[in-house]
PDB file of C-alpha atoms in Angstrom:
ATOM      1  CA  UNK M 952     -18.498  15.356  -3.839  1.00  0.00           C
ATOM      2  CA  UNK M 953     -22.322  15.437  -3.901  1.00  0.00           C
ATOM      3  CA  UNK M 954     -23.944  17.206  -6.806  1.00  0.00           C
ATOM      4  CA  UNK M 955     -25.818  20.417  -6.160  1.00  0.00           C
ATOM      5  CA  UNK M 956     -29.422  20.237  -7.292  1.00  0.00           C
ATOM      6  CA  UNK M 957     -30.643  22.822  -9.772  1.00  0.00           C
ATOM      7  CA  UNK M 958     -33.118  24.283  -7.299  1.00  0.00           C
ATOM      8  CA  UNK M 959     -30.404  24.665  -4.669  1.00  0.00           C
ATOM      9  CA  UNK M 960     -27.756  26.149  -6.924  1.00  0.00           C
ATOM     10  CA  UNK M 961     -26.444  29.477  -5.647  1.00  0.00           C
ATOM     11  CA  UNK M 962     -27.314  32.684  -7.448  1.00  0.00           C
ATOM     12  CA  UNK M 963     -24.219  34.685  -8.259  1.00  0.00           C
ATOM     13  CA  UNK M 964     -22.191  32.744  -5.653  1.00  0.00           C
ATOM     14  CA  UNK M 965     -24.532  33.746  -2.798  1.00  0.00           C
ATOM     15  CA  UNK M 966     -27.320  31.980  -1.054  1.00  0.00           C
ATOM     16  CA  UNK M 967     -28.936  28.965  -2.734  1.00  0.00           C
ATOM     17  CA  UNK M 968     -32.052  29.849  -4.661  1.00  0.00           C
ATOM     18  CA  UNK M 969     -34.200  27.864  -2.243  1.00  0.00           C
ATOM     19  CA  UNK M 970     -33.079  30.130   0.642  1.00  0.00           C
ATOM     20  CA  UNK M 971     -33.682  33.301  -1.363  1.00  0.00           C
ATOM     21  CA  UNK M 972     -37.052  32.012  -2.455  1.00  0.00           C
ATOM     22  CA  UNK M 973     -38.005  31.277   1.142  1.00  0.00           C
ATOM     23  CA  UNK M 974     -37.117  34.846   2.145  1.00  0.00           C
ATOM     24  CA  UNK M 975     -39.098  36.275  -0.808  1.00  0.00           C
ATOM     25  CA  UNK M 976     -42.134  34.142  -0.004  1.00  0.00           C
ATOM     26  CA  UNK M 977     -42.013  35.022   3.708  1.00  0.00           C
ATOM     27  CA  UNK M 978     -41.609  38.740   2.928  1.00  0.00           C
ATOM     28  CA  UNK M 979     -44.507  38.611   0.469  1.00  0.00           C
ATOM     29  CA  UNK M 980     -46.804  36.882   2.941  1.00  0.00           C
ATOM     30  CA  UNK M 981     -45.788  39.494   5.520  1.00  0.00           C
ATOM     31  CA  UNK M 982     -46.646  42.325   3.106  1.00  0.00           C
ATOM     32  CA  UNK M 983     -50.088  40.822   2.417  1.00  0.00           C
ATOM     33  CA  UNK M 984     -50.840  40.376   6.095  1.00  0.00           C
ATOM     34  CA  UNK M 985     -49.713  43.916   6.965  1.00  0.00           C
ATOM     35  CA  UNK M 986     -51.837  45.204   4.076  1.00  0.00           C
ATOM     36  CA  UNK M 987     -54.869  43.357   5.435  1.00  0.00           C
ATOM     37  CA  UNK M 988     -54.332  44.707   8.952  1.00  0.00           C
ATOM     38  CA  UNK M 989     -53.899  48.230   7.577  1.00  0.00           C
ATOM     39  CA  UNK M 990     -57.129  47.996   5.563  1.00  0.00           C
ATOM     40  CA  UNK M 991     -59.010  46.681   8.602  1.00  0.00           C
ATOM     41  CA  UNK M 992     -57.682  49.351  10.996  1.00  0.00           C
ATOM     42  CA  UNK M 993     -57.348  52.451   8.765  1.00  0.00           C
ATOM     43  CA  UNK M 994     -59.804  51.610   5.985  1.00  0.00           C
ATOM     44  CA  UNK M 995     -62.522  50.113   8.204  1.00  0.00           C
ATOM     45  CA  UNK M 996     -62.190  46.852   6.373  1.00  0.00           C
ATOM     46  CA  UNK M 997     -63.289  48.296   3.032  1.00  0.00           C
ATOM     47  CA  UNK M 998     -61.261  48.358  -0.215  1.00  0.00           C
ATOM     48  CA  UNK M 999     -61.692  50.023  -3.564  1.00  0.00           C
ATOM     49  CA  UNK M1000     -62.053  47.502  -6.356  1.00  0.00           C
ATOM     50  CA  UNK M1001     -62.485  49.552  -9.561  1.00  0.00           C
ATOM     51  CA  UNK M1002     -61.189  52.684 -11.212  1.00  0.00           C
ATOM     52  CA  UNK M1003     -64.673  53.535 -12.447  1.00  0.00           C
ATOM     53  CA  UNK M1004     -66.106  54.604  -9.098  1.00  0.00           C
ATOM     54  CA  UNK M1005     -65.230  55.226  -5.454  1.00  0.00           C
ATOM     55  CA  UNK M1006     -67.388  52.302  -4.304  1.00  0.00           C
ATOM     56  CA  UNK M1007     -65.837  49.887  -1.807  1.00  0.00           C
ATOM     57  CA  UNK M1008     -66.343  46.280  -0.835  1.00  0.00           C
ATOM     58  CA  UNK M1009     -65.423  44.309   2.305  1.00  0.00           C
ATOM     59  CA  UNK M1010     -61.859  43.048   2.255  1.00  0.00           C
ATOM     60  CA  UNK M1011     -62.983  39.465   2.737  1.00  0.00           C
ATOM     61  CA  UNK M1012     -64.715  39.373  -0.669  1.00  0.00           C
ATOM     62  CA  UNK M1013     -61.549  38.995  -2.834  1.00  0.00           C
ATOM     63  CA  UNK M1014     -59.866  36.925  -0.124  1.00  0.00           C
ATOM     64  CA  UNK M1015     -62.754  34.444   0.016  1.00  0.00           C
ATOM     65  CA  UNK M1016     -63.001  34.161  -3.765  1.00  0.00           C
ATOM     66  CA  UNK M1017     -59.234  33.605  -4.035  1.00  0.00           C
ATOM     67  CA  UNK M1018     -59.346  31.008  -1.222  1.00  0.00           C
ATOM     68  CA  UNK M1019     -62.087  29.080  -3.030  1.00  0.00           C
ATOM     69  CA  UNK M1020     -60.107  29.120  -6.294  1.00  0.00           C
ATOM     70  CA  UNK M1021     -56.794  28.165  -4.647  1.00  0.00           C
ATOM     71  CA  UNK M1022     -58.450  25.428  -2.615  1.00  0.00           C
ATOM     72  CA  UNK M1023     -59.945  23.843  -5.735  1.00  0.00           C
ATOM     73  CA  UNK M1024     -56.598  24.163  -7.542  1.00  0.00           C
ATOM     74  CA  UNK M1025     -54.841  22.283  -4.764  1.00  0.00           C
ATOM     75  CA  UNK M1026     -57.265  19.335  -4.809  1.00  0.00           C
ATOM     76  CA  UNK M1027     -57.504  18.900  -8.588  1.00  0.00           C
ATOM     77  CA  UNK M1028     -54.904  17.389 -10.938  1.00  0.00           C
ATOM     78  CA  UNK M1029     -52.204  19.473 -12.551  1.00  0.00           C
ATOM     79  CA  UNK M1030     -52.619  19.394 -16.315  1.00  0.00           C
ATOM     80  CA  UNK M1031     -50.083  21.936 -17.516  1.00  0.00           C
ATOM     81  CA  UNK M1032     -47.408  21.566 -20.137  1.00  0.00           C
ATOM     82  CA  UNK M1033     -43.829  21.860 -18.936  1.00  0.00           C
ATOM     83  CA  UNK M1034     -43.115  25.433 -19.996  1.00  0.00           C
ATOM     84  CA  UNK M1035     -40.025  25.919 -17.890  1.00  0.00           C
ATOM     85  CA  UNK M1036     -37.761  28.827 -18.763  1.00  0.00           C
ATOM     86  CA  UNK M1037     -34.486  27.844 -20.434  1.00  0.00           C
ATOM     87  CA  UNK M1038     -31.579  28.471 -20.419  1.00  0.00           C
ATOM     88  CA  UNK M1039     -31.174  29.466 -16.738  1.00  0.00           C
ATOM     89  CA  UNK M1040     -28.798  32.327 -17.508  1.00  0.00           C
ATOM     90  CA  UNK M1041     -31.128  33.803 -20.082  1.00  0.00           C
ATOM     91  CA  UNK M1042     -34.070  33.392 -17.706  1.00  0.00           C
ATOM     92  CA  UNK M1043     -32.331  35.382 -14.992  1.00  0.00           C
ATOM     93  CA  UNK M1044     -31.381  38.223 -17.329  1.00  0.00           C
ATOM     94  CA  UNK M1045     -34.853  38.342 -18.865  1.00  0.00           C
ATOM     95  CA  UNK M1046     -36.526  38.131 -15.451  1.00  0.00           C
ATOM     96  CA  UNK M1047     -34.693  41.138 -14.059  1.00  0.00           C
ATOM     97  CA  UNK M1048     -35.376  43.176 -17.186  1.00  0.00           C
ATOM     98  CA  UNK M1049     -39.087  42.285 -17.049  1.00  0.00           C
ATOM     99  CA  UNK M1050     -39.236  43.210 -13.383  1.00  0.00           C
ATOM    100  CA  UNK M1051     -37.608  46.549 -14.155  1.00  0.00           C
ATOM    101  CA  UNK M1052     -40.192  47.159 -16.901  1.00  0.00           C
ATOM    102  CA  UNK M1053     -43.023  46.332 -14.474  1.00  0.00           C
ATOM    103  CA  UNK M1054     -41.701  48.702 -11.811  1.00  0.00           C
ATOM    104  CA  UNK M1055     -41.118  51.408 -14.423  1.00  0.00           C
ATOM    105  CA  UNK M1056     -44.748  51.050 -15.511  1.00  0.00           C
ATOM    106  CA  UNK M1057     -45.993  51.435 -11.932  1.00  0.00           C
ATOM    107  CA  UNK M1058     -43.801  54.475 -11.238  1.00  0.00           C
ATOM    108  CA  UNK M1059     -44.413  56.203 -14.559  1.00  0.00           C
ATOM    109  CA  UNK M1060     -48.165  55.692 -14.447  1.00  0.00           C
ATOM    110  CA  UNK M1061     -48.358  56.899 -10.875  1.00  0.00           C
ATOM    111  CA  UNK M1062     -46.348  60.059 -11.653  1.00  0.00           C
ATOM    112  CA  UNK M1063     -47.991  60.861 -14.993  1.00  0.00           C
ATOM    113  CA  UNK M1064     -51.489  59.724 -14.099  1.00  0.00           C
ATOM    114  CA  UNK M1065     -53.712  57.128 -15.778  1.00  0.00           C
ATOM    115  CA  UNK M1066     -55.357  59.511 -18.239  1.00  0.00           C
ATOM    116  CA  UNK M1067     -55.151  58.824 -21.956  1.00  0.00           C
ATOM    117  CA  UNK M1068     -53.019  58.651 -24.009  1.00  0.00           C
ATOM    118  CA  UNK M1069     -50.423  58.138 -21.246  1.00  0.00           C
ATOM    119  CA  UNK M1070     -52.053  54.969 -19.943  1.00  0.00           C
ATOM    120  CA  UNK M1071     -52.217  53.139 -23.280  1.00  0.00           C
ATOM    121  CA  UNK M1072     -48.811  54.407 -24.402  1.00  0.00           C
ATOM    122  CA  UNK M1073     -47.036  53.384 -21.183  1.00  0.00           C
ATOM    123  CA  UNK M1074     -48.747  50.011 -21.030  1.00  0.00           C
ATOM    124  CA  UNK M1075     -48.145  49.163 -24.671  1.00  0.00           C
ATOM    125  CA  UNK M1076     -44.571  50.384 -24.591  1.00  0.00           C
ATOM    126  CA  UNK M1077     -43.387  48.890 -21.284  1.00  0.00           C
ATOM    127  CA  UNK M1078     -45.506  45.717 -21.031  1.00  0.00           C
ATOM    128  CA  UNK M1079     -45.676  44.745 -24.701  1.00  0.00           C
ATOM    129  CA  UNK M1080     -43.066  46.434 -26.905  1.00  0.00           C
ATOM    130  CA  UNK M1081     -40.316  46.191 -24.264  1.00  0.00           C
ATOM    131  CA  UNK M1082     -40.702  42.421 -23.709  1.00  0.00           C
ATOM    132  CA  UNK M1083     -41.021  41.708 -27.456  1.00  0.00           C
ATOM    133  CA  UNK M1084     -37.766  43.581 -28.125  1.00  0.00           C
ATOM    134  CA  UNK M1085     -36.127  41.725 -25.236  1.00  0.00           C
ATOM    135  CA  UNK M1086     -37.222  38.321 -26.567  1.00  0.00           C
ATOM    136  CA  UNK M1087     -36.151  39.205 -30.097  1.00  0.00           C
ATOM    137  CA  UNK M1088     -32.699  40.215 -28.841  1.00  0.00           C
ATOM    138  CA  UNK M1089     -32.474  37.021 -26.775  1.00  0.00           C
ATOM    139  CA  UNK M1090     -33.243  34.828 -29.805  1.00  0.00           C
ATOM    140  CA  UNK M1091     -30.730  36.694 -31.930  1.00  0.00           C
ATOM    141  CA  UNK M1092     -28.093  36.345 -29.213  1.00  0.00           C
ATOM    142  CA  UNK M1093     -28.797  32.619 -28.943  1.00  0.00           C
ATOM    143  CA  UNK M1094     -28.342  32.155 -32.694  1.00  0.00           C
ATOM    144  CA  UNK M1095     -25.065  34.055 -32.701  1.00  0.00           C
ATOM    145  CA  UNK M1096     -23.532  32.274 -29.699  1.00  0.00           C
ATOM    146  CA  UNK M1097     -24.541  28.862 -31.021  1.00  0.00           C
ATOM    147  CA  UNK M1098     -23.351  29.543 -34.582  1.00  0.00           C
ATOM    148  CA  UNK M1099     -26.810  29.294 -36.005  1.00  0.00           C
ATOM    149  CA  UNK M1100     -27.843  26.185 -34.101  1.00  0.00           C
ATOM    150  CA  UNK M1101     -30.495  26.441 -31.387  1.00  0.00           C
ATOM    151  CA  UNK M1102     -31.309  23.488 -29.195  1.00  0.00           C
ATOM    152  CA  UNK M1103     -34.898  22.411 -29.659  1.00  0.00           C
ATOM    153  CA  UNK M1104     -36.945  21.878 -26.510  1.00  0.00           C
ATOM    154  CA  UNK M1105     -38.764  18.549 -26.251  1.00  0.00           C
ATOM    155  CA  UNK M1106     -42.390  18.784 -27.258  1.00  0.00           C
ATOM    156  CA  UNK M1107     -44.594  19.543 -24.238  1.00  0.00           C
ATOM    157  CA  UNK M1108     -46.861  16.825 -23.014  1.00  0.00           C
ATOM    158  CA  UNK M1109     -50.072  17.440 -21.101  1.00  0.00           C
ATOM    159  CA  UNK M1110     -51.005  15.589 -17.945  1.00  0.00           C
ATOM    160  CA  UNK M1111     -54.657  14.670 -17.502  1.00  0.00           C
ATOM    161  CA  UNK M1112     -57.789  16.082 -19.048  1.00  0.00           C
ATOM    162  CA  UNK M1113     -57.503  19.664 -20.330  1.00  0.00           C
ATOM    163  CA  UNK M1114     -60.806  20.669 -18.780  1.00  0.00           C
ATOM    164  CA  UNK M1115     -59.615  20.403 -15.166  1.00  0.00           C
ATOM    165  CA  UNK M1116     -58.877  24.159 -14.936  1.00  0.00           C
ATOM    166  CA  UNK M1117     -62.619  24.740 -15.351  1.00  0.00           C
ATOM    167  CA  UNK M1118     -63.293  23.545 -11.816  1.00  0.00           C
ATOM    168  CA  UNK M1119     -61.259  26.170  -9.930  1.00  0.00           C
ATOM    169  CA  UNK M1120     -62.204  28.844 -12.461  1.00  0.00           C
ATOM    170  CA  UNK M1121     -65.936  28.108 -12.087  1.00  0.00           C
ATOM    171  CA  UNK M1122     -65.524  28.004  -8.305  1.00  0.00           C
ATOM    172  CA  UNK M1123     -63.945  31.459  -8.348  1.00  0.00           C
ATOM    173  CA  UNK M1124     -66.520  32.820 -10.818  1.00  0.00           C
ATOM    174  CA  UNK M1125     -69.524  31.613  -8.821  1.00  0.00           C
ATOM    175  CA  UNK M1126     -68.084  33.035  -5.607  1.00  0.00           C
ATOM    176  CA  UNK M1127     -67.131  36.319  -7.264  1.00  0.00           C
ATOM    177  CA  UNK M1128     -70.543  36.826  -8.863  1.00  0.00           C
ATOM    178  CA  UNK M1129     -72.409  35.823  -5.707  1.00  0.00           C
ATOM    179  CA  UNK M1130     -70.473  38.387  -3.693  1.00  0.00           C
ATOM    180  CA  UNK M1131     -70.974  40.994  -6.438  1.00  0.00           C
ATOM    181  CA  UNK M1132     -74.749  40.793  -5.849  1.00  0.00           C
ATOM    182  CA  UNK M1133     -74.276  42.220  -2.378  1.00  0.00           C
ATOM    183  CA  UNK M1134     -72.978  45.644  -3.451  1.00  0.00           C
ATOM    184  CA  UNK M1135     -74.142  48.234  -5.926  1.00  0.00           C
ATOM    185  CA  UNK M1136     -72.394  48.583  -9.244  1.00  0.00           C
ATOM    186  CA  UNK M1137     -72.271  51.699 -11.391  1.00  0.00           C
ATOM    187  CA  UNK M1138     -73.734  50.891 -14.805  1.00  0.00           C
ATOM    188  CA  UNK M1139     -72.947  52.483 -18.169  1.00  0.00           C
ATOM    189  CA  UNK M1140     -75.234  54.609 -20.312  1.00  0.00           C
ATOM    190  CA  UNK M1141     -74.348  53.435 -23.822  1.00  0.00           C
ATOM    191  CA  UNK M1142     -75.724  51.405 -26.691  1.00  0.00           C
ATOM    192  CA  UNK M1143     -74.865  47.717 -26.839  1.00  0.00           C
ATOM    193  CA  UNK M1144     -72.408  48.046 -29.743  1.00  0.00           C
ATOM    194  CA  UNK M1145     -70.408  50.660 -27.838  1.00  0.00           C
ATOM    195  CA  UNK M1146     -70.400  48.558 -24.717  1.00  0.00           C
ATOM    196  CA  UNK M1147     -69.233  45.444 -26.566  1.00  0.00           C
ATOM    197  CA  UNK M1148     -66.508  47.372 -28.433  1.00  0.00           C
ATOM    198  CA  UNK M1149     -65.272  48.965 -25.192  1.00  0.00           C
ATOM    199  CA  UNK M1150     -65.330  45.610 -23.401  1.00  0.00           C
ATOM    200  CA  UNK M1151     -63.259  44.029 -26.211  1.00  0.00           C
ATOM    201  CA  UNK M1152     -60.698  46.821 -26.084  1.00  0.00           C
ATOM    202  CA  UNK M1153     -60.452  46.602 -22.304  1.00  0.00           C
ATOM    203  CA  UNK M1154     -60.107  42.841 -22.569  1.00  0.00           C
ATOM    204  CA  UNK M1155     -57.165  43.069 -24.992  1.00  0.00           C
ATOM    205  CA  UNK M1156     -55.375  45.937 -23.254  1.00  0.00           C
ATOM    206  CA  UNK M1157     -55.888  44.722 -19.711  1.00  0.00           C
ATOM    207  CA  UNK M1158     -56.696  41.008 -19.408  1.00  0.00           C
ATOM    208  CA  UNK M1159     -54.634  39.704 -22.372  1.00  0.00           C
ATOM    209  CA  UNK M1160     -51.635  42.012 -22.042  1.00  0.00           C
ATOM    210  CA  UNK M1161     -51.413  41.826 -18.258  1.00  0.00           C
ATOM    211  CA  UNK M1162     -51.755  38.052 -18.030  1.00  0.00           C
ATOM    212  CA  UNK M1163     -49.115  37.496 -20.713  1.00  0.00           C
ATOM    213  CA  UNK M1164     -46.719  39.943 -19.071  1.00  0.00           C
ATOM    214  CA  UNK M1165     -47.172  39.251 -15.352  1.00  0.00           C
ATOM    215  CA  UNK M1166     -47.886  35.557 -15.397  1.00  0.00           C
ATOM    216  CA  UNK M1167     -46.637  33.902 -18.625  1.00  0.00           C
ATOM    217  CA  UNK M1168     -43.488  36.016 -19.009  1.00  0.00           C
ATOM    218  CA  UNK M1169     -42.549  37.483 -15.599  1.00  0.00           C
ATOM    219  CA  UNK M1170     -43.647  34.694 -13.273  1.00  0.00           C
ATOM    220  CA  UNK M1171     -42.258  31.880 -15.418  1.00  0.00           C
ATOM    221  CA  UNK M1172     -38.804  33.458 -15.421  1.00  0.00           C
ATOM    222  CA  UNK M1173     -38.814  34.154 -11.693  1.00  0.00           C
ATOM    223  CA  UNK M1174     -39.740  30.519 -11.053  1.00  0.00           C
ATOM    224  CA  UNK M1175     -36.361  29.685 -12.626  1.00  0.00           C
ATOM    225  CA  UNK M1176     -34.560  32.516 -10.792  1.00  0.00           C
ATOM    226  CA  UNK M1177     -35.878  31.715  -7.329  1.00  0.00           C
ATOM    227  CA  UNK M1178     -36.202  27.963  -7.770  1.00  0.00           C
ATOM    228  CA  UNK M1179     -39.739  27.841  -6.377  1.00  0.00           C
ATOM    229  CA  UNK M1180     -43.360  28.303  -7.285  1.00  0.00           C
ATOM    230  CA  UNK M1181     -44.729  30.471  -4.485  1.00  0.00           C
ATOM    231  CA  UNK M1182     -41.833  32.973  -4.395  1.00  0.00           C
ATOM    232  CA  UNK M1183     -42.361  33.631  -8.113  1.00  0.00           C
ATOM    233  CA  UNK M1184     -46.112  33.932  -7.637  1.00  0.00           C
ATOM    234  CA  UNK M1185     -45.458  36.474  -4.866  1.00  0.00           C
ATOM    235  CA  UNK M1186     -43.240  38.512  -7.208  1.00  0.00           C
ATOM    236  CA  UNK M1187     -45.749  38.523 -10.030  1.00  0.00           C
ATOM    237  CA  UNK M1188     -48.738  39.207  -7.719  1.00  0.00           C
ATOM    238  CA  UNK M1189     -47.214  42.190  -5.903  1.00  0.00           C
ATOM    239  CA  UNK M1190     -45.812  43.787  -9.048  1.00  0.00           C
ATOM    240  CA  UNK M1191     -49.170  43.327 -10.803  1.00  0.00           C
ATOM    241  CA  UNK M1192     -51.018  44.778  -7.835  1.00  0.00           C
ATOM    242  CA  UNK M1193     -48.679  47.753  -7.475  1.00  0.00           C
ATOM    243  CA  UNK M1194     -49.633  49.547 -10.714  1.00  0.00           C
ATOM    244  CA  UNK M1195     -53.295  49.677  -9.632  1.00  0.00           C
ATOM    245  CA  UNK M1196     -52.408  52.368  -7.129  1.00  0.00           C
ATOM    246  CA  UNK M1197     -52.336  54.769 -10.085  1.00  0.00           C
ATOM    247  CA  UNK M1198     -55.978  54.109 -10.990  1.00  0.00           C
ATOM    248  CA  UNK M1199     -57.449  53.322  -7.566  1.00  0.00           C
ATOM    249  CA  UNK M1200     -55.402  55.549  -5.305  1.00  0.00           C
ATOM    250  CA  UNK M1201     -56.850  58.290  -3.081  1.00  0.00           C
ATOM    251  CA  UNK M1202     -53.655  60.143  -2.281  1.00  0.00           C
ATOM    252  CA  UNK M1203     -53.043  58.388   1.051  1.00  0.00           C
ATOM    253  CA  UNK M1204     -50.057  56.224   0.141  1.00  0.00           C
ATOM    254  CA  UNK M1205     -50.256  53.918   3.147  1.00  0.00           C
ATOM    255  CA  UNK M1206     -53.934  53.092   2.647  1.00  0.00           C
ATOM    256  CA  UNK M1207     -53.577  52.969  -1.134  1.00  0.00           C
ATOM    257  CA  UNK M1208     -50.723  50.479  -1.042  1.00  0.00           C
ATOM    258  CA  UNK M1209     -52.547  48.362   1.493  1.00  0.00           C
ATOM    259  CA  UNK M1210     -55.686  48.527  -0.710  1.00  0.00           C
ATOM    260  CA  UNK M1211     -54.061  47.160  -3.879  1.00  0.00           C
ATOM    261  CA  UNK M1212     -52.004  44.516  -2.081  1.00  0.00           C
ATOM    262  CA  UNK M1213     -55.046  43.302  -0.125  1.00  0.00           C
ATOM    263  CA  UNK M1214     -57.139  43.235  -3.309  1.00  0.00           C
ATOM    264  CA  UNK M1215     -55.229  42.566  -6.537  1.00  0.00           C
ATOM    265  CA  UNK M1216     -52.330  41.051  -4.594  1.00  0.00           C
ATOM    266  CA  UNK M1217     -54.568  38.315  -3.202  1.00  0.00           C
ATOM    267  CA  UNK M1218     -56.304  37.678  -6.510  1.00  0.00           C
ATOM    268  CA  UNK M1219     -52.847  37.482  -8.082  1.00  0.00           C
ATOM    269  CA  UNK M1220     -52.033  34.492  -5.899  1.00  0.00           C
ATOM    270  CA  UNK M1221     -54.945  32.604  -7.431  1.00  0.00           C
ATOM    271  CA  UNK M1222     -54.026  33.675 -10.976  1.00  0.00           C
ATOM    272  CA  UNK M1223     -50.373  32.805 -10.426  1.00  0.00           C
ATOM    273  CA  UNK M1224     -51.150  29.323  -9.118  1.00  0.00           C
ATOM    274  CA  UNK M1225     -53.633  28.802 -11.940  1.00  0.00           C
ATOM    275  CA  UNK M1226     -50.882  29.535 -14.463  1.00  0.00           C
ATOM    276  CA  UNK M1227     -48.297  27.376 -12.680  1.00  0.00           C
ATOM    277  CA  UNK M1228     -50.495  24.302 -12.400  1.00  0.00           C
ATOM    278  CA  UNK M1229     -52.115  24.361 -15.862  1.00  0.00           C
ATOM    279  CA  UNK M1230     -49.827  26.477 -18.095  1.00  0.00           C
ATOM    280  CA  UNK M1231     -52.634  27.566 -20.423  1.00  0.00           C
ATOM    281  CA  UNK M1232     -53.852  31.127 -20.936  1.00  0.00           C
ATOM    282  CA  UNK M1233     -57.591  30.738 -21.371  1.00  0.00           C
ATOM    283  CA  UNK M1234     -58.419  30.234 -17.659  1.00  0.00           C
ATOM    284  CA  UNK M1235     -56.422  33.360 -16.749  1.00  0.00           C
ATOM    285  CA  UNK M1236     -58.091  35.411 -19.456  1.00  0.00           C
ATOM    286  CA  UNK M1237     -61.528  34.207 -18.384  1.00  0.00           C
ATOM    287  CA  UNK M1238     -60.996  35.213 -14.762  1.00  0.00           C
ATOM    288  CA  UNK M1239     -59.288  38.514 -15.540  1.00  0.00           C
ATOM    289  CA  UNK M1240     -61.797  39.439 -18.227  1.00  0.00           C
ATOM    290  CA  UNK M1241     -64.674  38.781 -15.847  1.00  0.00           C
ATOM    291  CA  UNK M1242     -63.109  41.034 -13.213  1.00  0.00           C
ATOM    292  CA  UNK M1243     -62.724  43.888 -15.714  1.00  0.00           C
ATOM    293  CA  UNK M1244     -66.183  43.515 -17.268  1.00  0.00           C
ATOM    294  CA  UNK M1245     -68.519  42.184 -14.639  1.00  0.00           C
ATOM    295  CA  UNK M1246     -71.624  40.975 -16.538  1.00  0.00           C
ATOM    296  CA  UNK M1247     -73.806  42.206 -13.680  1.00  0.00           C
ATOM    297  CA  UNK M1248     -72.624  45.703 -14.607  1.00  0.00           C
ATOM    298  CA  UNK M1249     -72.665  45.414 -18.391  1.00  0.00           C
ATOM    299  CA  UNK M1250     -76.118  43.899 -18.737  1.00  0.00           C
TER     300      UNK M1250
END
């Protein structure tokens, strides 16, 4: 009897993971395309891109920047460590819990509003404290079930030069900044110390926390659950995009959902592939930090 490959193993006795992953990927692509069509028809091709103002940009701006980044990722070597999620059973349980926390964050923030202290409390509690408690419980459970012996993973080995992620990141940055020159940004009236302190806080709360949660933790586990790269990237991208409706929404649910999926959802594809191919955090933090604190605005 032929052996069943790990990627084709059924989930819970149902379809093989490859089939489920194909459905998820196709559904995700469909959602992104419908979002784009909705923005073009109902939103005149303009999307909101920040919670700080009602300014809009053409939909093709984030799509073009993401296409440049993804294109460069696909033609450059993969350098990432093998940070696969193990064991498979634990990955599945953790993945569903993390997805539930992500959806709870989106729903709670949308219902309660993004004003402080609700925003910081919900984000810290659901995206940081929740996962840390989950991982602590998982490690304790592993020690108990293995009578104090935990299998050590082989040391990760890198492939190629560690600077390869710079090429797609710089490609995205140059494109992003060049397109930013074509629209007006709302500046800030504050002294430099205040601006730097605020930028650091925003970087930690948004870029660092979000990239660890949505890419390093959520996406990695869904790669194991779905047995594929792009289905997991779709899951992480759409869930990451969904919470932005609370800070960029206008009250029109159809347009608002289309707006975040056509904006952050597309950028999430680039960030997700960047994590999958290189498995280091600094490129993600550089891209995300630049989006949150555009130097053309700060200075």
